[in-house]
Coordinates of C-alpha atoms in Angstrom, one line a residue:
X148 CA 0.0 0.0 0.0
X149 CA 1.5 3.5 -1.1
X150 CA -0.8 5.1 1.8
X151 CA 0.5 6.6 5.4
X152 CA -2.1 7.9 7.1
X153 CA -2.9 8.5 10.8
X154 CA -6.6 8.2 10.3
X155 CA -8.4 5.2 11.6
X156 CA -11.2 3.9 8.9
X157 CA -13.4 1.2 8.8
X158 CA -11.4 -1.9 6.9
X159 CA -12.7 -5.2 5.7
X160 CA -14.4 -8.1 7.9
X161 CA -16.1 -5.6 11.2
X162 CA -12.3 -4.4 11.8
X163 CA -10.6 -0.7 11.9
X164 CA -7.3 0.5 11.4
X165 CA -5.4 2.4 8.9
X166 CA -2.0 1.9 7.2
X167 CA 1.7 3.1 7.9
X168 CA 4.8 2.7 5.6
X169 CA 7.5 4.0 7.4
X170 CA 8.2 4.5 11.6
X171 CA 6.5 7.4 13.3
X172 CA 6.2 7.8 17.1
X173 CA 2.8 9.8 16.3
X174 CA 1.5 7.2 14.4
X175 CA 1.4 3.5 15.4
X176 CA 4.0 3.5 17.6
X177 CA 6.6 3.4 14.9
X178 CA 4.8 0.2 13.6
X179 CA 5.3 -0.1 9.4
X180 CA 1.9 -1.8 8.3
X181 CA -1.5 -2.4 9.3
X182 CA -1.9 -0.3 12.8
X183 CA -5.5 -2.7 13.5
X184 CA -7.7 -2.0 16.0
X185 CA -9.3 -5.7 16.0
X186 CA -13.2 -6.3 15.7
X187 CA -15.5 -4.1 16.2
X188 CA -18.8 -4.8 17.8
X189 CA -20.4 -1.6 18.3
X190 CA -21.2 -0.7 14.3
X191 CA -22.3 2.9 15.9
X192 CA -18.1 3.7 16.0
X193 CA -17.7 6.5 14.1
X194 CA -14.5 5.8 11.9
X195 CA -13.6 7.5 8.7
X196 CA -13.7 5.0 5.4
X197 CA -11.6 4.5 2.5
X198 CA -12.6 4.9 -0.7
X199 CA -11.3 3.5 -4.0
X200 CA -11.9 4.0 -7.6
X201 CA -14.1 2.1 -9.9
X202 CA -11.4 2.8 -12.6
X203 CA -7.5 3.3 -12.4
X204 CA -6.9 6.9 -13.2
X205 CA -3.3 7.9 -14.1
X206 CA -1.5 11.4 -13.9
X207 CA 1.7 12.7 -15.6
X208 CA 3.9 14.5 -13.6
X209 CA 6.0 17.6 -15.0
X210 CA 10.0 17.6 -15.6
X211 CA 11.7 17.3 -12.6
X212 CA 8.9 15.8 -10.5
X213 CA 7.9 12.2 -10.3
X214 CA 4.8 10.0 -9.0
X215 CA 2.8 7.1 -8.8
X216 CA 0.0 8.4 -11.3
X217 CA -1.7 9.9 -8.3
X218 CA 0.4 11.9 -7.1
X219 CA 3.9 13.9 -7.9
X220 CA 6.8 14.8 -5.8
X221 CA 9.4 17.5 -6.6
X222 CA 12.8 18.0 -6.3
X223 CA 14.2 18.6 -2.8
X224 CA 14.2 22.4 -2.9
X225 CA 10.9 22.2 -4.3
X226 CA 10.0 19.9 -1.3
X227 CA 12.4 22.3 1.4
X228 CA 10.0 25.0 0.0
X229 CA 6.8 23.7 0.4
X230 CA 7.3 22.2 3.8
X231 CA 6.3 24.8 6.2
X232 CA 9.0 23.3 9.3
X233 CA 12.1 23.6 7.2
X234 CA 11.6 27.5 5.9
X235 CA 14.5 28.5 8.5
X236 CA 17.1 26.1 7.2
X237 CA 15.9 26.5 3.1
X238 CA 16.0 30.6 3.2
X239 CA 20.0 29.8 4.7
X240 CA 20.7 28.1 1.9
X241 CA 19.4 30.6 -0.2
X242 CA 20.8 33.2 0.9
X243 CA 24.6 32.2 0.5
X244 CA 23.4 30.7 -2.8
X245 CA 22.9 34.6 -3.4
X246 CA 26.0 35.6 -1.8
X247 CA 28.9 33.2 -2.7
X248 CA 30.1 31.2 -5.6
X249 CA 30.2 28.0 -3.3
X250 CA 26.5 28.6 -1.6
X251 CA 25.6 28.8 -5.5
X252 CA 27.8 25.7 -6.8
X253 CA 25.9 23.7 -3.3
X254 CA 22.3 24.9 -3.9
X255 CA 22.7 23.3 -8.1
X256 CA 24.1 20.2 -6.3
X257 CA 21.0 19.6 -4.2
X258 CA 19.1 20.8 -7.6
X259 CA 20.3 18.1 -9.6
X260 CA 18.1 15.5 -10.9
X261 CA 20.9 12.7 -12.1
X262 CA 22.0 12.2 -8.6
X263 CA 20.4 11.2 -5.1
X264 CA 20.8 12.8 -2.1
X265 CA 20.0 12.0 1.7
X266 CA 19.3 15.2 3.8
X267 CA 18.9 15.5 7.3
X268 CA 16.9 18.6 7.5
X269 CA 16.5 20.8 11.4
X270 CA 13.0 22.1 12.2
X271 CA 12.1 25.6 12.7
X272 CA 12.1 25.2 16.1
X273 CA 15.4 23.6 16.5
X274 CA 17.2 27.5 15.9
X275 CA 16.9 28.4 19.2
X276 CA 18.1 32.4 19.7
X277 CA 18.8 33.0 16.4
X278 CA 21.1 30.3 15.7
X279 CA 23.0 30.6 12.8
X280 CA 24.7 28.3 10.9
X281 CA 28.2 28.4 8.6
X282 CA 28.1 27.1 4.6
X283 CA 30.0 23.6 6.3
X284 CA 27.5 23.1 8.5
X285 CA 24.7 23.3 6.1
X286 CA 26.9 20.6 3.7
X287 CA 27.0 18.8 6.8
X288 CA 23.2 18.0 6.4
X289 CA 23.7 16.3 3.2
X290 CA 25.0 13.0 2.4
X291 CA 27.9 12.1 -0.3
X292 CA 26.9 8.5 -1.4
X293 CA 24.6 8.7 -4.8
X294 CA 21.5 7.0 -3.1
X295 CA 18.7 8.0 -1.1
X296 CA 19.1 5.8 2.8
X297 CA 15.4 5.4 4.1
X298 CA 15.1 4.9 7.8
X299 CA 14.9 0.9 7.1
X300 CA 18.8 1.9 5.6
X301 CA 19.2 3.9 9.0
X302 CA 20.5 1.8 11.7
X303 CA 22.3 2.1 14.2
X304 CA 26.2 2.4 13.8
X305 CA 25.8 3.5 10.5
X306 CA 28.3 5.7 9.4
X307 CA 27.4 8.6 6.5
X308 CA 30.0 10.7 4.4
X309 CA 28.7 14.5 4.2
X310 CA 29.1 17.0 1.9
X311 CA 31.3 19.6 4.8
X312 CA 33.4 16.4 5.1
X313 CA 33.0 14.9 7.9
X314 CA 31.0 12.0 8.9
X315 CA 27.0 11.1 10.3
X316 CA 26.7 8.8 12.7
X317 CA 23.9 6.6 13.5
X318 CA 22.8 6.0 16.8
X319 CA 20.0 4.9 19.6
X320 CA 18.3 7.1 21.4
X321 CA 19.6 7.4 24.9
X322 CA 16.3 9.5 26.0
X323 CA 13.9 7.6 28.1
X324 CA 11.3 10.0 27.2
X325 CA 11.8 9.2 23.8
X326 CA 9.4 6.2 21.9
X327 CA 11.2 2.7 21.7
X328 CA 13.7 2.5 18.2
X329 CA 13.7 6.2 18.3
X330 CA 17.0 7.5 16.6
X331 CA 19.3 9.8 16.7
X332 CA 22.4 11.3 14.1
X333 CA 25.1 12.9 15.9
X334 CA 23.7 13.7 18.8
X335 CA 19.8 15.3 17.1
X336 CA 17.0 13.3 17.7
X337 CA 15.5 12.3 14.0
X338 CA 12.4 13.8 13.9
X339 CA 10.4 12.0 11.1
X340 CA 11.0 10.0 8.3
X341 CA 11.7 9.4 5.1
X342 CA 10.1 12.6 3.0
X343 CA 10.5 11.9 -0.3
X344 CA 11.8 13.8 -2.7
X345 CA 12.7 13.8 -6.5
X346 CA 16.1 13.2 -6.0
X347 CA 16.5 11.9 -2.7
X348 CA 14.8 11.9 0.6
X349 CA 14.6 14.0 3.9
X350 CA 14.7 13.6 7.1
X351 CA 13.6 16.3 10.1
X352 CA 15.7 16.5 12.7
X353 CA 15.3 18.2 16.3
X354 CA 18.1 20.7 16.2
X355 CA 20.6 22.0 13.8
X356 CA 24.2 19.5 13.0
X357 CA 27.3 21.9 13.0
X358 CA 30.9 20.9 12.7
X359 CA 33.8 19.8 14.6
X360 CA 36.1 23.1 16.1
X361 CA 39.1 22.0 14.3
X362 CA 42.1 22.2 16.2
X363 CA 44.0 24.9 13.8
X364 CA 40.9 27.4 14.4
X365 CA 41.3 26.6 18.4
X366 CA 45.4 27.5 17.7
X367 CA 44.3 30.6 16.0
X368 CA 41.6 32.0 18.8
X369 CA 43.6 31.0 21.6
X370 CA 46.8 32.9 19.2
X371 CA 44.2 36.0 18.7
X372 CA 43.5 35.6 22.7
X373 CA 47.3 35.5 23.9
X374 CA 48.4 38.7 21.0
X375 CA 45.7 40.6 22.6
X376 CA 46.9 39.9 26.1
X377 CA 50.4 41.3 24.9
X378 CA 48.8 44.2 23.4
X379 CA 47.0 45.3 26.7
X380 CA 50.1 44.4 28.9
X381 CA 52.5 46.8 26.3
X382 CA 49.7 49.7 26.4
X383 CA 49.6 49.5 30.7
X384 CA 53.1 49.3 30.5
X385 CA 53.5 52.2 28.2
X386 CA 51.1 54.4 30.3
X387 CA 53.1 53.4 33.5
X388 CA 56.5 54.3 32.0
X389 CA 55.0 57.9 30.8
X390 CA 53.3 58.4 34.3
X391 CA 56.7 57.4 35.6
X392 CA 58.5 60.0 33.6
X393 CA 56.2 62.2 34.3
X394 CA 56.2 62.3 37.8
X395 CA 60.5 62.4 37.4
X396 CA 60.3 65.3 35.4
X397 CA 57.9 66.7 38.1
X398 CA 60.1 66.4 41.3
X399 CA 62.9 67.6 39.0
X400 CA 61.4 70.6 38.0
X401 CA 60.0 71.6 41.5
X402 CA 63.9 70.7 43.1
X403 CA 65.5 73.0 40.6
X404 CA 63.2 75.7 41.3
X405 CA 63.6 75.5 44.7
X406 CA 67.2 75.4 44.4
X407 CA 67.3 78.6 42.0
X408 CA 64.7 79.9 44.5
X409 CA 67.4 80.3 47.1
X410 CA 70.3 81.6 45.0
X411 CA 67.9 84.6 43.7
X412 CA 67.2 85.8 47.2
X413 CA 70.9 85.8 48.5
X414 CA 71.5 88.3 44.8
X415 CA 68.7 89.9 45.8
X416 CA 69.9 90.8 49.4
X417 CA 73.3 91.5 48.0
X418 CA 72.0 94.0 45.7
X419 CA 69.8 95.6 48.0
X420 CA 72.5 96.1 50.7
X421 CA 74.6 98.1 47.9
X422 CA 71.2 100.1 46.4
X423 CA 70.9 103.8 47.5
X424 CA 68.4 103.8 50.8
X425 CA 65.0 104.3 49.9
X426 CA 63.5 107.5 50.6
X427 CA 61.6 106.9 52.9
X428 CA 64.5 105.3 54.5
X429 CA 66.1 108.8 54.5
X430 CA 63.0 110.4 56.2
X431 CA 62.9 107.7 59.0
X432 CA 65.4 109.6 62.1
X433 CA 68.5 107.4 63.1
X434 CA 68.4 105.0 65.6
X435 CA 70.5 106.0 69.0
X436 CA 71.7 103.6 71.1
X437 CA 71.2 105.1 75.0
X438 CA 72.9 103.5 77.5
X439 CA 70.8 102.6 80.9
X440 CA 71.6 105.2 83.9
X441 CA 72.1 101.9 85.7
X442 CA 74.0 99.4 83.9
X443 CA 75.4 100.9 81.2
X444 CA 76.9 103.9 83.1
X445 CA 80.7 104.3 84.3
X446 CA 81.4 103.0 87.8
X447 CA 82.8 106.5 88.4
X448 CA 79.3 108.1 89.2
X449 CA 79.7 106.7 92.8
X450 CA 83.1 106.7 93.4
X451 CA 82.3 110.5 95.4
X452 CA 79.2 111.0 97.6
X453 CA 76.5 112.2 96.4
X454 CA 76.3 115.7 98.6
X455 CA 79.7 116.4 97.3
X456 CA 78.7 116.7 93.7
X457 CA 75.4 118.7 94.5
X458 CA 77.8 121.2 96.6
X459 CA 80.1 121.2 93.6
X460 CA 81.2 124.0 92.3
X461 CA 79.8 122.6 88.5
X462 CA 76.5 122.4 89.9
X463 CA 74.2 125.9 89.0
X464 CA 71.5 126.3 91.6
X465 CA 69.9 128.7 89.1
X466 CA 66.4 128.3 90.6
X467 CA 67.3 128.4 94.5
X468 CA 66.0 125.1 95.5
X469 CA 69.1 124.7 97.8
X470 CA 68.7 128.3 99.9
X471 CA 67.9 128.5 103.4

């Protein structure tokens, strides 16, 4: 049966079920078949029925799509386009498609018709804060080997060449919350299965694959790192030696000005001392030393008593005090 549907219709013989043709957690339990829900007694059930045609119709498909004369399939841009979960990852291919010769040269690869691809293809919601992702990590999505691998091709340990160069791994799921057989490719859960394509087949994946930090590029940052470093520790050391100077050239400066500070006033002084006086140096009166009566005065004033020298004959008693 070409059908996969998750819609439970009345079948043959009282039963209901519907069909499956690849693994999906949503439908079936990732059962490929029949998913049959056994007899039913109660013909009240309301179950959806599937209807066939009295007479095989057949339908041509356009270049570059094919089909099963029911329905057509494009190539796997075409599909990327229509398929509203993959808009995220499709619009970064196109836009280095737009921008470099490489993008361009990848985009005609996955356009190609002669050869089949396997892509593993991140949803929407997988580019959490604006995730962005390099030209390698988008060839990392696709497969080199010229055949599409369905999930029944998809087991685990398989090992897949990409396009970036390095290799997809196959793997359980480690994730108890995860369905039973549920996959996973280098470390993404797989999403769904097996969306055919033209020229190969998809398949969604939680989150975006990116490559390997090689060890050159870790060389390189940690290099870029380390000549930073030694730029910042030449520019402190650069504004330490200036401050340094600086400050030399400082107590230099005030030391010499001190020094000729003191020279000056001793010229100055000299020079003053042989200057004319001022005038109002020549107003001020002299200074005149007078010796005190007591100390200062010969020892000679008492060597005679001192009725003597009032009886002298020196002495003028002009005024009479001493008459009777």
């Amino acid at each position: 049966m070409g059908f996969h549907l998750c819609i439970v219709g009345w079948l043959f013989n009282r039963t209901a079920g519907y069909p499956t043709v690849y693994p999906s957690a949503k439908c079936g339990t990732n059962h490929v078949g029949i998913v049959n829900y056994g007899f039913r007694s109660d013909f009240n059930e309301k179950w959806d029925a599937y209807c066939y045609r009295a007479k095989d119709v057949r339908c041509d498909c356009r270049d570059g799509f094919i089909g099963d004369g029911y329905t057509c399939i494009g190539p796997l841009l075409t599909v990327l386009e229509q398929h509203a979960n993959f808009s995220v990852f499709y619009f970064m291919l196109l836009n280095y498609a737009n921008t470099t010769g490489e993008g361009l040269e990848f985009l005609n690869l996955l356009s190609d018709d002669t050869t089949y691809k396997t892509l593993f293809v991140p949803l929407n919601s997988g580019f959490r804060d604006n995730t962005s992702l390099t030209l390698s990590d988008l060839k990392l999505h696709v497969s080199v080997n010229d055949e599409p691998l369905l999930s029944s091709n998809l087991t685990t340990g398989t090992i897949i060449a990409s396009q970036a160069g390095y290799s997809l791994s196959i793997a359980d799921c480690i994730n108890s919350t995860q369905p039973l057989g549920s996959k996973m490719v280098n470390n993404t859960m797989i999403v769904e299965w097996d969306i055919l394509a033209s020229n190969g087949i998809i398949h969604a994946i939680e989150t975006p694959l990116m490559v390997p930090l090689q060890y050159e590029h870790v060389v390189q940052v940690l290099g870029a790192v380390k000549a930073s470093a030694s730029v910042v520790t030449i520019g402190v050391s650069t504004v330490v030696a200036v401050v340094l100077c600086i400050a030399i050239a400082g107590v230099s400066y005030y030391y010499l000005r001190r020094k000729n500070q003191g020279f000056q006033f001793r010229y100055l002084k000299a020079e003053l001392e042989d200057e004319e006086p001022s005038p109002w140096e020549e107003r001020s009166p002299a200074l005149v030393s007078i010796p005190n009566p007591i100390y200062g005065a010969h020892s000679s004033l008492y060597d005679e008593p001192f009725e003597d020298s009032v009886n002298g004959e020196d002495f003028s008693d002009t005024h009479g005090i001493f008459a009777d």
